[in-house]
mmCIF file of C-alpha atoms in Angstrom:
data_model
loop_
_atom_site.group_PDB
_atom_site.id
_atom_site.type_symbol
_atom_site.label_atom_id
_atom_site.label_comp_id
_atom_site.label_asym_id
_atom_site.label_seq_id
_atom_site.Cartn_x
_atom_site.Cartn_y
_atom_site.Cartn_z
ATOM 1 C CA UNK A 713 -0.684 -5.203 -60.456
ATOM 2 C CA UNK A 714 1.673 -8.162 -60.259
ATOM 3 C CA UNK A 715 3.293 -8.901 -63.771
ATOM 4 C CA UNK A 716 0.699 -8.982 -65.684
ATOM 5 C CA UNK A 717 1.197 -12.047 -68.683
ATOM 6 C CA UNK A 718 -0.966 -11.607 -71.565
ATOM 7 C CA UNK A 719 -1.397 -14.522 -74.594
ATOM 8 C CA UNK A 720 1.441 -12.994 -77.087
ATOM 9 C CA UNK A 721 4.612 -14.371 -76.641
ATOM 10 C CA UNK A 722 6.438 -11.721 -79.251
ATOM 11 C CA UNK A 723 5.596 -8.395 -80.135
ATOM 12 C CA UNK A 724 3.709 -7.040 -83.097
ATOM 13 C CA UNK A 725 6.250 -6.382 -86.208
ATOM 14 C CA UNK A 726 7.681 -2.791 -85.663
ATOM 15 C CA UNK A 727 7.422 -0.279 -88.254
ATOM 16 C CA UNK A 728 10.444 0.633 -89.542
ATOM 17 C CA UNK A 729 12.711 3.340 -88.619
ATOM 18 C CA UNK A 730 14.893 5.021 -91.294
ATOM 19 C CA UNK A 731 16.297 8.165 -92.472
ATOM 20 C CA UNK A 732 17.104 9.456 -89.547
ATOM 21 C CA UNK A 733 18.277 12.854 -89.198
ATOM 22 C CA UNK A 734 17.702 13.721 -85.596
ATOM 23 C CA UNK A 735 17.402 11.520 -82.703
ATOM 24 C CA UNK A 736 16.331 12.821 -78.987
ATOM 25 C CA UNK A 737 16.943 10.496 -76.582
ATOM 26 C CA UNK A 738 15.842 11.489 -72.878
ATOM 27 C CA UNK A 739 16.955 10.139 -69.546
ATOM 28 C CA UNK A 740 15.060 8.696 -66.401
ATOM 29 C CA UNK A 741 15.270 10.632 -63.259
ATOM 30 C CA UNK A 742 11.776 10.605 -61.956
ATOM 31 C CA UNK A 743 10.205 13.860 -61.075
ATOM 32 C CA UNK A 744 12.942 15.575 -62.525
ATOM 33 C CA UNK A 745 11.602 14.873 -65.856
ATOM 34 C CA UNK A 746 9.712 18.164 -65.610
ATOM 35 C CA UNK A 747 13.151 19.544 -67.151
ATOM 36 C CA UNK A 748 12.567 17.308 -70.164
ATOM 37 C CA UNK A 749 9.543 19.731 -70.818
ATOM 38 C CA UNK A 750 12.049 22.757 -70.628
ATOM 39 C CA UNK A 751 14.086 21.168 -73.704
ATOM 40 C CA UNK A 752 11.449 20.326 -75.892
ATOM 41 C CA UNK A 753 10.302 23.842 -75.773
ATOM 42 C CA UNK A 754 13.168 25.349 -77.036
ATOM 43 C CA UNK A 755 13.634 22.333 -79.334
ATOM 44 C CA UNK A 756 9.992 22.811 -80.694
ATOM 45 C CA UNK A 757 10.276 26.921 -80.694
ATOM 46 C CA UNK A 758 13.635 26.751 -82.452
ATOM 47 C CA UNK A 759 12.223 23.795 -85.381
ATOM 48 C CA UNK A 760 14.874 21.641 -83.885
ATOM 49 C CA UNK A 761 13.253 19.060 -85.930
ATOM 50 C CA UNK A 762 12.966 15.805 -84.272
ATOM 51 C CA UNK A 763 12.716 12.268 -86.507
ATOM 52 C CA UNK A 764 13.182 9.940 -83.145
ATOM 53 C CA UNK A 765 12.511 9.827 -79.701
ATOM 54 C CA UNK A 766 14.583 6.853 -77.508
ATOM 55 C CA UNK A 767 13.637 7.012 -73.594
ATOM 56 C CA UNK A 768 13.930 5.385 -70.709
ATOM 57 C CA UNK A 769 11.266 5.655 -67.343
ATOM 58 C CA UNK A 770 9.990 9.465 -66.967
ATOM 59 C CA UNK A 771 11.496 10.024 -69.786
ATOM 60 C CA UNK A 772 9.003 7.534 -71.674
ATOM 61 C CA UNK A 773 6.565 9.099 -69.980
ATOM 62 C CA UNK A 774 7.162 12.537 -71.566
ATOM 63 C CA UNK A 775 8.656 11.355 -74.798
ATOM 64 C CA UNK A 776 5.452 9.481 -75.994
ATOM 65 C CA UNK A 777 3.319 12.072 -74.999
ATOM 66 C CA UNK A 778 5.454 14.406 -77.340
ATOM 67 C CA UNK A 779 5.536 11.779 -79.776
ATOM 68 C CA UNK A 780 1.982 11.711 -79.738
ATOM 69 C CA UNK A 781 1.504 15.114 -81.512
ATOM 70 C CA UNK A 782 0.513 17.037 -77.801
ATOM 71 C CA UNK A 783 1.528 20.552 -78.516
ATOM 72 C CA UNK A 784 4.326 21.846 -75.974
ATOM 73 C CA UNK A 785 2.209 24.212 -74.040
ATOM 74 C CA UNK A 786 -0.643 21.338 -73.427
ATOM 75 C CA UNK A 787 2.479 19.032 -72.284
ATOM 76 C CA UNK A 788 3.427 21.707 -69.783
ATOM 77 C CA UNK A 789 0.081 21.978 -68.460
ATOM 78 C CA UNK A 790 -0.277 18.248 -68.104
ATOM 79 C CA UNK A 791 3.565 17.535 -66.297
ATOM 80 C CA UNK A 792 3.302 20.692 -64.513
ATOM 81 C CA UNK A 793 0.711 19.236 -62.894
ATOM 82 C CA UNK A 794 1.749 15.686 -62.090
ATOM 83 C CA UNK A 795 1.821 15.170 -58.551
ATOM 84 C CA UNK A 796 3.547 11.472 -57.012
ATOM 85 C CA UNK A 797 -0.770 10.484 -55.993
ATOM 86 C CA UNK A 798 -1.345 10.698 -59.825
ATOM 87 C CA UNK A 799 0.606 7.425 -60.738
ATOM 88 C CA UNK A 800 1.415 6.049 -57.983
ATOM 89 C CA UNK A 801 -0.972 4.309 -55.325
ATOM 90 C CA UNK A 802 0.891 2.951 -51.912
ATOM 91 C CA UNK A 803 -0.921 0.290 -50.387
ATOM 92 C CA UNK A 804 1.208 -0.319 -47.012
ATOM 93 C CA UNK A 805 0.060 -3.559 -46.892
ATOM 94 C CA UNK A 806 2.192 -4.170 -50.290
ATOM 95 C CA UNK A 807 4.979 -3.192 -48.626
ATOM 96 C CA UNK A 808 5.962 -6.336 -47.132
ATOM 97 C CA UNK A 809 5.398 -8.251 -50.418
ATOM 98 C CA UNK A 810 8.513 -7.464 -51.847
ATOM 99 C CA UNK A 811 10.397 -9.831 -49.445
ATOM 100 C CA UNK A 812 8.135 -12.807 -50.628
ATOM 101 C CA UNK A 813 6.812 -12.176 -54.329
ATOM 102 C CA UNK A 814 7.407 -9.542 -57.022
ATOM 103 C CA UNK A 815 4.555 -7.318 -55.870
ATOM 104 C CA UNK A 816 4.865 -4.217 -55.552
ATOM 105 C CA UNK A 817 4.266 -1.018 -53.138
ATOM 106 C CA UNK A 818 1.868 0.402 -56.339
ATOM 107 C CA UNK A 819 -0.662 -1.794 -57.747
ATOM 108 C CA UNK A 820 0.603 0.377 -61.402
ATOM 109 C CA UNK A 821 -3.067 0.864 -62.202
ATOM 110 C CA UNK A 822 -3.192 4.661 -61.389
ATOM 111 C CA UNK A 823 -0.220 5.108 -63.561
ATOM 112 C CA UNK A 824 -2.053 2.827 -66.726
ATOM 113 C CA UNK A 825 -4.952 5.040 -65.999
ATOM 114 C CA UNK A 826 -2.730 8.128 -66.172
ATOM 115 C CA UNK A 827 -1.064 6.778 -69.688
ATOM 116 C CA UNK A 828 -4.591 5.672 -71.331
ATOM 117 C CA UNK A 829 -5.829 9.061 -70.889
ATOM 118 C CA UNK A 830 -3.261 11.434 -71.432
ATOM 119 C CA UNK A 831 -2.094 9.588 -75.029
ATOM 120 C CA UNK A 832 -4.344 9.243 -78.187
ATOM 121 C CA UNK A 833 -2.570 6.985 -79.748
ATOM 122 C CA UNK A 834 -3.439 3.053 -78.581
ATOM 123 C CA UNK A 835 -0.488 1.420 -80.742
ATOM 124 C CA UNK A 836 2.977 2.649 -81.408
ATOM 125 C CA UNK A 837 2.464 2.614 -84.805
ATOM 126 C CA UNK A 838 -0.018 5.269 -84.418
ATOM 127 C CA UNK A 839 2.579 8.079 -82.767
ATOM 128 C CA UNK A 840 3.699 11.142 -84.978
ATOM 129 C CA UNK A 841 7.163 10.751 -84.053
ATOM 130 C CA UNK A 842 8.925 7.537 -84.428
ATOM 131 C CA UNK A 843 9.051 6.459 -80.417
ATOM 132 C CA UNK A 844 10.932 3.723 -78.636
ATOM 133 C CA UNK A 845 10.397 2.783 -74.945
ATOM 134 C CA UNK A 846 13.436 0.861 -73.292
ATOM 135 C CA UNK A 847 12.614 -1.408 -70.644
ATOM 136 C CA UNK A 848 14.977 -3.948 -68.916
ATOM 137 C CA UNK A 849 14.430 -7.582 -69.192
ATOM 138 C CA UNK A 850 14.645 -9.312 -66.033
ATOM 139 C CA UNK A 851 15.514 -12.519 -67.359
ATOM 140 C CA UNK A 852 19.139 -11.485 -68.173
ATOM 141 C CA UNK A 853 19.094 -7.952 -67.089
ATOM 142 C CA UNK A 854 19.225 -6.619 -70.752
ATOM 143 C CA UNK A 855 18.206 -3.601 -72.456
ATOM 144 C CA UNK A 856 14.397 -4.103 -74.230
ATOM 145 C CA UNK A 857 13.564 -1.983 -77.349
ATOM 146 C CA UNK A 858 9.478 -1.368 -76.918
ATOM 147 C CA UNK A 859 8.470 -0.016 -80.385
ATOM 148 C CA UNK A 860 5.178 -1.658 -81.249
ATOM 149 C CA UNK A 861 2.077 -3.227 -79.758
ATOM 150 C CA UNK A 862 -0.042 -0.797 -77.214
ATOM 151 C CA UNK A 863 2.277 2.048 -76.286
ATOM 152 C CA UNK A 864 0.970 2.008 -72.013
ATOM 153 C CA UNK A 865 2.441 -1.326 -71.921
ATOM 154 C CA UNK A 866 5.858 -0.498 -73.115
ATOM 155 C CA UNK A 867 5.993 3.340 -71.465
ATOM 156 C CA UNK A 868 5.050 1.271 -67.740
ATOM 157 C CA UNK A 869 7.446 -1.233 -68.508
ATOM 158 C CA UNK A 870 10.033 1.254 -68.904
ATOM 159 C CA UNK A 871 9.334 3.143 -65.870
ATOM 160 C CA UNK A 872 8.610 0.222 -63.383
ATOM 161 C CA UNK A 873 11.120 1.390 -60.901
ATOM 162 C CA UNK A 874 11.242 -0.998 -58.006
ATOM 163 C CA UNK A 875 9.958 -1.422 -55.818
ATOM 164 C CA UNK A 876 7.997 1.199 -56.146
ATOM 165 C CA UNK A 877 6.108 -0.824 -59.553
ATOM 166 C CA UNK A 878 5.984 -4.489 -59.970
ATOM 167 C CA UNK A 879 7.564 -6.064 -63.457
ATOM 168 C CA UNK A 880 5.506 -5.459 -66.302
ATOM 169 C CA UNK A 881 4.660 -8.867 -67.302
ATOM 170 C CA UNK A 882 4.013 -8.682 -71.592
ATOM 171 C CA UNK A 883 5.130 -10.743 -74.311
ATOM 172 C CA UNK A 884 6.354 -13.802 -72.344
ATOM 173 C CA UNK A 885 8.968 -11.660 -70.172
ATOM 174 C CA UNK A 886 8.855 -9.622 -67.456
ATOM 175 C CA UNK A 887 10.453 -6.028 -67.168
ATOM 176 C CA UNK A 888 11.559 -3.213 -65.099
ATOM 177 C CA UNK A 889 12.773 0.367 -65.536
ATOM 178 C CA UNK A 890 15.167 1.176 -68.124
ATOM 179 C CA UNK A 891 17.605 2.593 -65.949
ATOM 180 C CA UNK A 892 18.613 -0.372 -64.397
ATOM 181 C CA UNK A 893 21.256 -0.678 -67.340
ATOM 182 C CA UNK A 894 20.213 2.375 -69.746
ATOM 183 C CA UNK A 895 19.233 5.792 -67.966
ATOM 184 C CA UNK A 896 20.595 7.794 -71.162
ATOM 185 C CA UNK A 897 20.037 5.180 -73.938
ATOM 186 C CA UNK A 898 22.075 6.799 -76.562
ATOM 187 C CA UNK A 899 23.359 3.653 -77.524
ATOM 188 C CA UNK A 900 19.909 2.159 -78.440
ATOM 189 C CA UNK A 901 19.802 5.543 -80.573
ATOM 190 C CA UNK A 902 22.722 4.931 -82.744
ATOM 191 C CA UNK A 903 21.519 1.498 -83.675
ATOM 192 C CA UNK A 904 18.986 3.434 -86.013
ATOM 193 C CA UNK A 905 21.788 5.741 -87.427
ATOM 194 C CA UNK A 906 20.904 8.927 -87.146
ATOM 195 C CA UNK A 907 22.721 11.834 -88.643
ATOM 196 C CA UNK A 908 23.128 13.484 -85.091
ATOM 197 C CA UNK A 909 22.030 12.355 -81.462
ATOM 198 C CA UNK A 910 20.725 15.031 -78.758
ATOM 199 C CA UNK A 911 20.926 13.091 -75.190
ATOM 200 C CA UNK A 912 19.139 15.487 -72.446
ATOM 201 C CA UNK A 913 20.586 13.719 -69.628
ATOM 202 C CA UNK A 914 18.869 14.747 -66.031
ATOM 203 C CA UNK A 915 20.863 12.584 -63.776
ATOM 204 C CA UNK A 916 22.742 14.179 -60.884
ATOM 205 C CA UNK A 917 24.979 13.041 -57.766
ATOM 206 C CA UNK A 918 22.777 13.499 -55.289
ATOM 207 C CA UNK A 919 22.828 15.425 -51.280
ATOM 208 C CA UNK A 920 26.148 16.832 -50.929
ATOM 209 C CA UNK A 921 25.898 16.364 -47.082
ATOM 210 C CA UNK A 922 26.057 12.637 -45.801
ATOM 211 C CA UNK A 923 25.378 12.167 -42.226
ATOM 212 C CA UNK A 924 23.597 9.188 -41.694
ATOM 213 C CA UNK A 925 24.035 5.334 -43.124
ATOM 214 C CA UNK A 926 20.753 6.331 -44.986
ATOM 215 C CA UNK A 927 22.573 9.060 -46.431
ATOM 216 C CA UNK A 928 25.813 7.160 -47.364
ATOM 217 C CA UNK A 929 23.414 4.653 -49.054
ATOM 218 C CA UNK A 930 21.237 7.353 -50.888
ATOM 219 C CA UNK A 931 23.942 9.205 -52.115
ATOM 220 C CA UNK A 932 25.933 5.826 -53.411
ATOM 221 C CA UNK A 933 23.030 4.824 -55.558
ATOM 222 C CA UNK A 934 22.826 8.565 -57.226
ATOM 223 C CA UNK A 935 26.411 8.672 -57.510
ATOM 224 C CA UNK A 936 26.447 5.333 -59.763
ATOM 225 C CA UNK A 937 22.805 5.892 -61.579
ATOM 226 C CA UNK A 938 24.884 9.709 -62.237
ATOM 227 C CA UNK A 939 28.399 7.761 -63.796
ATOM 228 C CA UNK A 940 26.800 4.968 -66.059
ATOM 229 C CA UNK A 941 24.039 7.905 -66.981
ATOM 230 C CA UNK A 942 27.119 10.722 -67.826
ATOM 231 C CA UNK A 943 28.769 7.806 -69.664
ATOM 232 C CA UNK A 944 26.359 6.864 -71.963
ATOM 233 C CA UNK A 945 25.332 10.605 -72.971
ATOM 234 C CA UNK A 946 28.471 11.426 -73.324
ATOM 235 C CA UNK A 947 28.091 9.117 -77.047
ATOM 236 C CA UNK A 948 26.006 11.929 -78.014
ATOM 237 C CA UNK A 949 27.019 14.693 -80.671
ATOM 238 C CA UNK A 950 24.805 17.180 -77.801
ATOM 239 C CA UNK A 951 24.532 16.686 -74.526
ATOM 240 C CA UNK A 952 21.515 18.558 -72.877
ATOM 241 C CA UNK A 953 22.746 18.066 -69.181
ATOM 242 C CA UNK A 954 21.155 20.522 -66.496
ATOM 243 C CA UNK A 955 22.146 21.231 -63.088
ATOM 244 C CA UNK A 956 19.981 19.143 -61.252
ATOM 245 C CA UNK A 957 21.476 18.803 -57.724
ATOM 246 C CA UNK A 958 19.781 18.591 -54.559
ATOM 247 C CA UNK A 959 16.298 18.103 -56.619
ATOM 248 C CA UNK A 960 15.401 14.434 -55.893
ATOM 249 C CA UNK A 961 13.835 11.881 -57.963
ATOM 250 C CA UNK A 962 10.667 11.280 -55.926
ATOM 251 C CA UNK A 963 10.481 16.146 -54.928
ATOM 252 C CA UNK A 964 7.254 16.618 -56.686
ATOM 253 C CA UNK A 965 7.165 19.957 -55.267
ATOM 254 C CA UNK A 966 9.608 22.254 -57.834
ATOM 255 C CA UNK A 967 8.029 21.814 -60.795
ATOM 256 C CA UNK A 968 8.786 25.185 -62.374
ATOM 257 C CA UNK A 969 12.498 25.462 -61.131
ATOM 258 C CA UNK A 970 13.207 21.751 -63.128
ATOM 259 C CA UNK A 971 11.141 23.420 -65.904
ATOM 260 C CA UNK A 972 13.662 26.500 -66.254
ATOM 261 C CA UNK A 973 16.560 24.541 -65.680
ATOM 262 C CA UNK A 974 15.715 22.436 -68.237
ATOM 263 C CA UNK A 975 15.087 25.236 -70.832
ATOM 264 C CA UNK A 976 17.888 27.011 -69.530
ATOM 265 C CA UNK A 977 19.936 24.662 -69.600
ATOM 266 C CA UNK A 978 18.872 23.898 -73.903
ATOM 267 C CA UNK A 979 19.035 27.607 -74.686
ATOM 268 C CA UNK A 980 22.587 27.523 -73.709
ATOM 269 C CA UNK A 981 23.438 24.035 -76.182
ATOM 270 C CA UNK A 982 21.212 25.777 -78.798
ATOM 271 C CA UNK A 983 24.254 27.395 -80.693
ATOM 272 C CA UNK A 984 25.690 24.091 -80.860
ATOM 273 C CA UNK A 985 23.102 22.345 -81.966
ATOM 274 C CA UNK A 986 22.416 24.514 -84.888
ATOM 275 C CA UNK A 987 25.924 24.484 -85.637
ATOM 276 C CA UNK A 988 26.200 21.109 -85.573
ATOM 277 C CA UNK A 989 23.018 20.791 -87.778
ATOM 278 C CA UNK A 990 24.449 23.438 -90.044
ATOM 279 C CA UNK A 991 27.474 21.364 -90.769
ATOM 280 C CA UNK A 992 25.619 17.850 -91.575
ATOM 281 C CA UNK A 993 23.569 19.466 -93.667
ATOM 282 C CA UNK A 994 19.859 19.379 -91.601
ATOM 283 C CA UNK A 995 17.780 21.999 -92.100
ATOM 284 C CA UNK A 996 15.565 23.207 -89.497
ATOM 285 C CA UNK A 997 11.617 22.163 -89.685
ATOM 286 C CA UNK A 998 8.861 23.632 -88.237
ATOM 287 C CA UNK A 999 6.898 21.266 -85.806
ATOM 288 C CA UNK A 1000 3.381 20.391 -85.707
ATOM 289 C CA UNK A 1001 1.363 19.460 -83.324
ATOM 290 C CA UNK A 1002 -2.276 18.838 -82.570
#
């Protein structure tokens, strides 16, 4: 799938977002976003209520499928089981596009396929949970708000890691993964004013042991995705922030470890959260799903 234009040029008009009391806004960090799972359970069993979701990549992924009304244990079973061949199909002959197009290694139609059948909602307008994808724009390398038309197009957008995905060609731009300039969008959050931000932020520095120019390189990208990521969360009134080192972003094979951390990790911030809740006056709310 090579950028992929359609007709529109600009984006249906949004539905608007007001009165918001809580805003979750979840990070990218690939197939660590199992851990996002772990917080929303202890969010959802402790009616942390939750008025917006802002997200960026995996975190898109799993934040629209919440949004979408799936019930917590149903989201488990379906991220549990997400395995790197379920979105993502290699072609080695793509490989060597990169250097001469904007193709890239994945044609992105496993991972549309994945999206149009796991979510039940077409448009955003149709999500439970007021939901916004963020993208980057590769015309100027800016931050990109998806929050209405057809919710696959903004969640791939948002998670088009490259080279990995090719831009996600839609509305007369093309776009890449939100990380690129916000893995822990809290910023995008407060322009919606919420009474109180929660930032579950799943970034970490990386191998400790560097041994190879490989390894200098590997670790200087998670170092710098870690520093912008721990900036930008740190804007939050929580910060949700598990110990995540030595898990990659592409280890599809520790599924229920990132799934403890993460709930591990939100049972301890619980107190504060309440508290914090407590003292602007938010009461807690029972979720529904289904």
């Amino acid at each position: 799938m090579v950028a992929r234009k359609e007709g529109r040029t600009h984006p249906p008009e949004p539905v608007p977002i007001k009165n918001i009391e809580v805003a979750l806004v979840l990070s990218g960090g690939g197939a660590r976003g199992v851990s996002h799972v772990g917080v929303l359970e202890v969010l959802q069993k402790n009616n942390i209520p939750i008025d917006l979701i802002v997200a960026t990549s995996i975190g898109s992924v799993v934040g629209a499928m919440y949004a979408d009304g799936t019930c917590i244990d149903d989201l488990k079973n379906r991220i549990m089981h997400l395995k790197r061949e379920h979105l993502v199909n290699v072609q080695l002959g793509n490989a060597t596009g990169m250097f001469i197009s904007r193709q890239g290694m994945s044609t992105g139609d496993k991972f549309k396929n994945f999206l149009l059948t796991n979510l039940r909602a077409k448009y955003f307008s149709e999500l439970k949970i007021p939901f916004i994808a963020v993208a980057t724009n590769i015309k100027d390398f800016s931050a990109y708000e998806f929050r209405s038309g057809e919710v696959y197009h903004g969640i791939m957008a948002s998670a088009a890691v490259p080279p990995i995905f090719p831009p996600v060609g839609v509305y007369g731009s093309e776009f890449i993964d939100g990380g690129v300039v916000e893995p822990t969008p809290v910023r995008i959050a407060k322009r919606y004013n919420p009474k109180m931000i929660i930032a579950v932020d799943i970034s970490d520095r990386g191998m400790e042991k560097v041994n190879t120019m490989y390894d200098i390189m590997n670790k200087s990208f998670y170092v710098m995705y870690y520093e912008l990521s721990d900036m930008q969360a740190s804007l939050a009134d929580v910060v949700i922030h598990p110990n995540l080192n030595n898990f990659g972003m592409f280890d599809d094979n520790h599924h229920q470890e990132l799934f403890n951390r993460g709930k591990e990790e939100a049972l301890k911030m619980l107190p504060q959260i309440n508290d914090k809740m407590r003292r602007l006056g938010i009461k807690n709310r029972l979720s529904t799903c289904g």
